[in-house]
Short mmCIF file of N, CA, C and O in Angstrom, two decimals:
data_model
loop_
_atom_site.label_atom_id
_atom_site.label_comp_id
_atom_site.label_asym_id
_atom_site.label_seq_id
_atom_site.Cartn_x
_atom_site.Cartn_y
_atom_site.Cartn_z
N MET A 85 0.85 -1.17 0.00
CA MET A 85 0.00 0.00 0.00
C MET A 85 0.89 1.24 0.00
O MET A 85 1.94 1.26 0.63
N LYS A 86 0.45 2.25 -0.69
CA LYS A 86 1.24 3.47 -0.81
C LYS A 86 1.35 4.20 0.54
O LYS A 86 0.46 4.09 1.38
N LYS A 87 2.42 4.92 0.69
CA LYS A 87 2.64 5.70 1.90
C LYS A 87 1.53 6.73 2.07
O LYS A 87 1.13 7.39 1.12
N GLY A 88 1.02 6.86 3.27
CA GLY A 88 -0.04 7.83 3.57
C GLY A 88 -1.44 7.31 3.35
O GLY A 88 -2.41 8.00 3.60
N ILE A 89 -1.57 6.05 2.87
CA ILE A 89 -2.88 5.44 2.66
C ILE A 89 -3.07 4.33 3.69
O ILE A 89 -2.19 3.50 3.89
N GLU A 90 -4.21 4.33 4.34
CA GLU A 90 -4.53 3.34 5.36
C GLU A 90 -5.86 2.70 5.03
O GLU A 90 -6.80 3.37 4.60
N ALA A 91 -5.96 1.38 5.22
CA ALA A 91 -7.21 0.66 4.99
C ALA A 91 -7.53 -0.15 6.25
O ALA A 91 -6.64 -0.77 6.84
N TYR A 92 -8.79 -0.10 6.66
CA TYR A 92 -9.21 -0.87 7.83
C TYR A 92 -10.69 -1.20 7.72
O TYR A 92 -11.43 -0.57 6.98
N VAL A 93 -11.12 -2.20 8.47
CA VAL A 93 -12.50 -2.65 8.46
C VAL A 93 -13.28 -1.97 9.58
O VAL A 93 -12.76 -1.77 10.68
N ASP A 94 -14.52 -1.64 9.29
CA ASP A 94 -15.43 -1.07 10.27
C ASP A 94 -16.83 -1.58 9.94
O ASP A 94 -17.01 -2.29 8.95
N TYR A 95 -17.80 -1.25 10.75
CA TYR A 95 -19.18 -1.66 10.52
C TYR A 95 -20.07 -0.42 10.56
O TYR A 95 -19.84 0.49 11.36
N ASP A 96 -21.09 -0.38 9.71
CA ASP A 96 -21.99 0.76 9.71
C ASP A 96 -23.03 0.61 10.81
O ASP A 96 -22.98 -0.35 11.59
N ILE A 97 -23.98 1.53 10.88
CA ILE A 97 -24.97 1.51 11.98
C ILE A 97 -25.91 0.31 11.88
O ILE A 97 -26.57 -0.02 12.86
N ASN A 98 -25.93 -0.36 10.73
CA ASN A 98 -26.75 -1.57 10.57
C ASN A 98 -25.91 -2.84 10.65
O ASN A 98 -26.34 -3.90 10.21
N SER A 99 -24.70 -2.72 11.19
CA SER A 99 -23.77 -3.83 11.39
C SER A 99 -23.31 -4.48 10.09
O SER A 99 -22.97 -5.65 10.07
N ARG A 100 -23.29 -3.72 9.01
CA ARG A 100 -22.77 -4.22 7.74
C ARG A 100 -21.28 -3.90 7.65
O ARG A 100 -20.85 -2.80 7.96
N TRP A 101 -20.53 -4.89 7.21
CA TRP A 101 -19.08 -4.78 7.04
C TRP A 101 -18.77 -3.74 5.98
O TRP A 101 -19.45 -3.66 4.95
N LYS A 102 -17.74 -2.93 6.21
CA LYS A 102 -17.27 -1.99 5.20
C LYS A 102 -15.77 -1.80 5.34
O LYS A 102 -15.21 -1.93 6.43
N LEU A 103 -15.12 -1.53 4.23
CA LEU A 103 -13.70 -1.27 4.20
C LEU A 103 -13.50 0.23 4.05
O LEU A 103 -14.03 0.84 3.13
N ILE A 104 -12.79 0.82 4.98
CA ILE A 104 -12.50 2.25 4.97
C ILE A 104 -11.09 2.43 4.42
O ILE A 104 -10.15 1.79 4.89
N ILE A 105 -10.94 3.32 3.44
CA ILE A 105 -9.63 3.66 2.90
C ILE A 105 -9.45 5.16 3.07
O ILE A 105 -10.30 5.94 2.64
N GLU A 106 -8.37 5.54 3.73
CA GLU A 106 -8.10 6.95 3.99
C GLU A 106 -6.72 7.33 3.46
O GLU A 106 -5.79 6.53 3.51
N LYS A 107 -6.64 8.54 2.96
CA LYS A 107 -5.37 9.11 2.51
C LYS A 107 -5.14 10.38 3.30
O LYS A 107 -6.01 11.24 3.37
N LYS A 108 -3.98 10.48 3.92
CA LYS A 108 -3.70 11.61 4.82
C LYS A 108 -3.68 12.95 4.10
O LYS A 108 -4.18 13.93 4.60
N ARG A 109 -3.09 12.99 2.90
CA ARG A 109 -3.00 14.24 2.14
C ARG A 109 -3.34 13.96 0.69
O ARG A 109 -2.95 12.97 0.13
N GLY A 110 -4.12 14.86 0.13
CA GLY A 110 -4.51 14.71 -1.27
C GLY A 110 -5.75 13.86 -1.43
O GLY A 110 -6.33 13.37 -0.46
N LYS A 111 -6.17 13.71 -2.65
CA LYS A 111 -7.37 12.95 -2.96
C LYS A 111 -7.00 11.55 -3.43
O LYS A 111 -5.98 11.34 -4.08
N LEU A 112 -7.84 10.59 -3.09
CA LEU A 112 -7.65 9.22 -3.55
C LEU A 112 -8.05 9.10 -5.02
O LEU A 112 -9.09 9.63 -5.42
N SER A 113 -7.26 8.39 -5.79
CA SER A 113 -7.62 8.10 -7.17
C SER A 113 -8.34 6.74 -7.19
O SER A 113 -8.22 5.95 -6.25
N LEU A 114 -9.04 6.47 -8.26
CA LEU A 114 -9.70 5.16 -8.38
C LEU A 114 -8.68 4.03 -8.38
O LEU A 114 -8.94 2.96 -7.82
N ASP A 115 -7.52 4.26 -8.99
CA ASP A 115 -6.47 3.24 -8.98
C ASP A 115 -5.97 2.95 -7.56
O ASP A 115 -5.73 1.80 -7.20
N GLU A 116 -5.81 4.00 -6.76
CA GLU A 116 -5.36 3.81 -5.37
C GLU A 116 -6.42 3.07 -4.56
O GLU A 116 -6.11 2.22 -3.73
N ILE A 117 -7.69 3.39 -4.80
CA ILE A 117 -8.78 2.70 -4.10
C ILE A 117 -8.79 1.22 -4.47
O ILE A 117 -8.86 0.34 -3.61
N LYS A 118 -8.68 0.95 -5.76
CA LYS A 118 -8.69 -0.44 -6.24
C LYS A 118 -7.49 -1.21 -5.69
O LYS A 118 -7.64 -2.34 -5.22
N GLU A 119 -6.31 -0.62 -5.72
CA GLU A 119 -5.10 -1.27 -5.21
C GLU A 119 -5.22 -1.56 -3.71
O GLU A 119 -4.89 -2.66 -3.26
N SER A 120 -5.72 -0.61 -2.96
CA SER A 120 -5.86 -0.79 -1.50
C SER A 120 -6.88 -1.88 -1.18
O SER A 120 -6.66 -2.69 -0.28
N ALA A 121 -7.98 -1.90 -1.91
CA ALA A 121 -9.01 -2.93 -1.68
C ALA A 121 -8.47 -4.32 -2.03
O ALA A 121 -8.71 -5.28 -1.30
N ARG A 122 -7.73 -4.41 -3.13
CA ARG A 122 -7.14 -5.70 -3.53
C ARG A 122 -6.15 -6.21 -2.49
O ARG A 122 -6.08 -7.39 -2.21
N GLU A 123 -5.35 -5.30 -1.95
CA GLU A 123 -4.37 -5.71 -0.94
C GLU A 123 -5.06 -6.17 0.33
O GLU A 123 -4.53 -7.02 1.05
N HIS A 124 -6.22 -5.61 0.61
CA HIS A 124 -6.94 -6.01 1.82
C HIS A 124 -7.63 -7.36 1.62
O HIS A 124 -7.45 -8.28 2.41
N GLU A 125 -8.44 -7.46 0.58
CA GLU A 125 -9.17 -8.70 0.31
C GLU A 125 -9.76 -8.64 -1.10
O GLU A 125 -10.39 -7.66 -1.47
N LEU A 126 -9.55 -9.70 -1.87
CA LEU A 126 -10.13 -9.77 -3.21
C LEU A 126 -11.62 -10.05 -3.09
O LEU A 126 -12.04 -11.04 -2.50
N ASP A 127 -12.43 -9.15 -3.61
CA ASP A 127 -13.89 -9.29 -3.54
C ASP A 127 -14.49 -8.26 -4.49
O ASP A 127 -13.78 -7.46 -5.09
N TYR A 128 -15.80 -8.27 -4.62
CA TYR A 128 -16.51 -7.22 -5.35
C TYR A 128 -16.97 -6.19 -4.33
O TYR A 128 -17.55 -6.55 -3.30
N TYR A 129 -16.72 -4.92 -4.61
CA TYR A 129 -17.06 -3.84 -3.69
C TYR A 129 -17.94 -2.81 -4.37
O TYR A 129 -17.88 -2.61 -5.58
N LEU A 130 -18.72 -2.12 -3.58
CA LEU A 130 -19.49 -0.97 -4.02
C LEU A 130 -18.90 0.25 -3.35
O LEU A 130 -18.68 0.25 -2.14
N LEU A 131 -18.65 1.28 -4.11
CA LEU A 131 -18.10 2.53 -3.59
C LEU A 131 -19.27 3.45 -3.25
O LEU A 131 -20.12 3.70 -4.10
N VAL A 132 -19.31 3.93 -2.03
CA VAL A 132 -20.37 4.84 -1.59
C VAL A 132 -19.86 6.26 -1.74
O VAL A 132 -18.82 6.61 -1.19
N LEU A 133 -20.58 7.07 -2.49
CA LEU A 133 -20.20 8.47 -2.69
C LEU A 133 -21.08 9.36 -1.84
O LEU A 133 -22.31 9.22 -1.85
N ASP A 134 -20.48 10.27 -1.10
CA ASP A 134 -21.22 11.24 -0.29
C ASP A 134 -21.45 12.48 -1.14
O ASP A 134 -20.57 13.30 -1.30
N CYS A 135 -22.63 12.60 -1.69
CA CYS A 135 -22.97 13.75 -2.54
C CYS A 135 -23.79 14.79 -1.79
O CYS A 135 -24.27 15.76 -2.38
N TYR A 136 -23.97 14.61 -0.49
CA TYR A 136 -24.71 15.56 0.33
C TYR A 136 -23.83 16.68 0.87
O TYR A 136 -24.31 17.76 1.16
N HIS A 137 -22.54 16.42 1.03
CA HIS A 137 -21.66 17.37 1.69
C HIS A 137 -20.63 17.93 0.72
O HIS A 137 -20.17 17.23 -0.18
N ASP A 138 -20.26 19.16 0.94
CA ASP A 138 -19.18 19.78 0.17
C ASP A 138 -17.85 19.38 0.76
O ASP A 138 -17.74 19.04 1.94
N ASP A 139 -16.80 19.46 -0.04
CA ASP A 139 -15.45 19.15 0.45
C ASP A 139 -15.04 20.09 1.58
O ASP A 139 -14.32 19.72 2.48
N GLU A 140 -15.53 21.32 1.55
CA GLU A 140 -15.11 22.32 2.52
C GLU A 140 -15.73 22.15 3.90
O GLU A 140 -15.21 22.63 4.88
N ASP A 141 -16.88 21.46 4.00
CA ASP A 141 -17.54 21.40 5.31
C ASP A 141 -16.91 20.38 6.25
O ASP A 141 -17.16 20.41 7.44
N GLY A 142 -16.08 19.48 5.73
CA GLY A 142 -15.34 18.56 6.59
C GLY A 142 -16.17 17.46 7.20
O GLY A 142 -15.64 16.61 7.90
N SER A 143 -17.47 17.41 6.94
CA SER A 143 -18.32 16.43 7.62
C SER A 143 -18.12 15.01 7.12
O SER A 143 -18.48 14.07 7.81
N GLN A 144 -17.54 14.82 5.95
CA GLN A 144 -17.34 13.46 5.46
C GLN A 144 -16.00 12.88 5.92
O GLN A 144 -15.70 11.74 5.66
N TYR A 145 -15.21 13.66 6.63
CA TYR A 145 -13.91 13.20 7.07
C TYR A 145 -13.93 12.88 8.56
O TYR A 145 -14.60 13.51 9.34
N SER A 146 -13.12 11.88 8.92
CA SER A 146 -12.97 11.56 10.33
C SER A 146 -11.75 12.26 10.90
O SER A 146 -11.38 12.02 12.03
N PHE A 147 -11.10 13.11 10.10
CA PHE A 147 -9.92 13.83 10.55
C PHE A 147 -10.33 15.06 11.35
O PHE A 147 -11.46 15.48 11.34
N ASP A 148 -9.37 15.66 12.02
CA ASP A 148 -9.64 16.91 12.73
C ASP A 148 -10.06 17.97 11.72
O ASP A 148 -9.59 18.01 10.59
N ALA A 149 -10.94 18.86 12.14
CA ALA A 149 -11.42 19.93 11.25
C ALA A 149 -10.27 20.80 10.76
O ALA A 149 -10.31 21.33 9.66
N ALA A 150 -9.22 20.94 11.58
CA ALA A 150 -8.09 21.76 11.18
C ALA A 150 -7.28 21.13 10.05
O ALA A 150 -6.60 21.81 9.31
N ASP A 151 -7.36 19.81 9.91
CA ASP A 151 -6.61 19.12 8.88
C ASP A 151 -7.55 18.29 8.02
O ASP A 151 -7.67 17.09 8.18
N SER A 152 -8.25 18.93 7.10
CA SER A 152 -9.17 18.22 6.22
C SER A 152 -8.57 18.08 4.83
O SER A 152 -9.27 18.11 3.84
N SER A 153 -7.24 17.93 4.75
CA SER A 153 -6.57 17.85 3.47
C SER A 153 -6.53 16.43 2.92
O SER A 153 -5.99 16.20 1.86
N GLY A 154 -7.09 15.47 3.63
CA GLY A 154 -7.08 14.09 3.20
C GLY A 154 -8.36 13.68 2.51
O GLY A 154 -9.21 14.51 2.20
N ASP A 155 -8.48 12.39 2.24
CA ASP A 155 -9.65 11.85 1.57
C ASP A 155 -10.01 10.52 2.21
O ASP A 155 -9.17 9.86 2.82
N ARG A 156 -11.26 10.12 2.06
CA ARG A 156 -11.75 8.89 2.68
C ARG A 156 -12.85 8.30 1.81
O ARG A 156 -13.68 9.02 1.28
N VAL A 157 -12.82 6.97 1.66
CA VAL A 157 -13.89 6.27 0.96
C VAL A 157 -14.34 5.09 1.81
O VAL A 157 -13.59 4.58 2.63
N GLU A 158 -15.59 4.70 1.60
CA GLU A 158 -16.15 3.53 2.26
C GLU A 158 -16.58 2.55 1.17
O GLU A 158 -17.33 2.90 0.28
N LEU A 159 -16.06 1.33 1.26
CA LEU A 159 -16.40 0.29 0.30
C LEU A 159 -17.20 -0.79 1.00
O LEU A 159 -16.81 -1.27 2.06
N TYR A 160 -18.32 -1.16 0.42
CA TYR A 160 -19.13 -2.25 0.93
C TYR A 160 -18.97 -3.46 0.03
O TYR A 160 -18.93 -3.31 -1.19
N ARG A 161 -18.86 -4.64 0.61
CA ARG A 161 -18.89 -5.86 -0.19
C ARG A 161 -20.26 -5.94 -0.85
O ARG A 161 -21.28 -5.70 -0.21
N SER A 162 -20.28 -6.29 -2.10
CA SER A 162 -21.57 -6.37 -2.80
C SER A 162 -22.46 -7.42 -2.15
O SER A 162 -23.68 -7.24 -2.08
N SER A 163 -21.90 -8.48 -1.61
CA SER A 163 -22.71 -9.52 -0.96
C SER A 163 -23.30 -9.07 0.37
O SER A 163 -24.30 -9.60 0.82
N SER A 164 -22.71 -8.03 1.01
CA SER A 164 -23.21 -7.57 2.31
C SER A 164 -24.43 -6.65 2.16
O SER A 164 -25.05 -6.30 3.15
N LEU A 165 -24.78 -6.29 0.94
CA LEU A 165 -25.90 -5.39 0.74
C LEU A 165 -27.19 -6.12 0.39
O LEU A 165 -28.19 -5.49 0.07
N ASN A 166 -27.19 -7.42 0.48
CA ASN A 166 -28.41 -8.20 0.20
C ASN A 166 -29.52 -7.91 1.18
O ASN A 166 -30.68 -8.10 0.88
N ASP A 167 -29.17 -7.43 2.38
CA ASP A 167 -30.18 -7.20 3.41
C ASP A 167 -30.67 -5.77 3.46
O ASP A 167 -31.38 -5.39 4.37
N ILE A 168 -30.34 -4.95 2.46
CA ILE A 168 -30.83 -3.57 2.44
C ILE A 168 -32.35 -3.59 2.29
O ILE A 168 -32.91 -4.33 1.50
N GLY A 169 -32.99 -2.75 3.07
CA GLY A 169 -34.44 -2.68 3.04
C GLY A 169 -35.10 -3.55 4.10
O GLY A 169 -36.29 -3.51 4.29
N ASP A 170 -34.29 -4.37 4.79
CA ASP A 170 -34.85 -5.20 5.87
C ASP A 170 -35.06 -4.39 7.12
O ASP A 170 -34.40 -3.48 7.41
#
């Protein structure tokens, strides 16, 4: 994995597994996201895009408000979304 990129597993409020990929500085490219996901586990993933918030409001980041220069994505396994709507 590239320097400054971290990947870890977390669960959403409905206990669904998700892979979090964060980059400390700069924006994640699709190639970096794909590479990080492959290194973690080979699977089919869905990328969740937050289109409600602007980059400037900092609400989509788990970083300190003073340092919002990074990027973050949440990937869900396609098989873990079978229970949506339950």
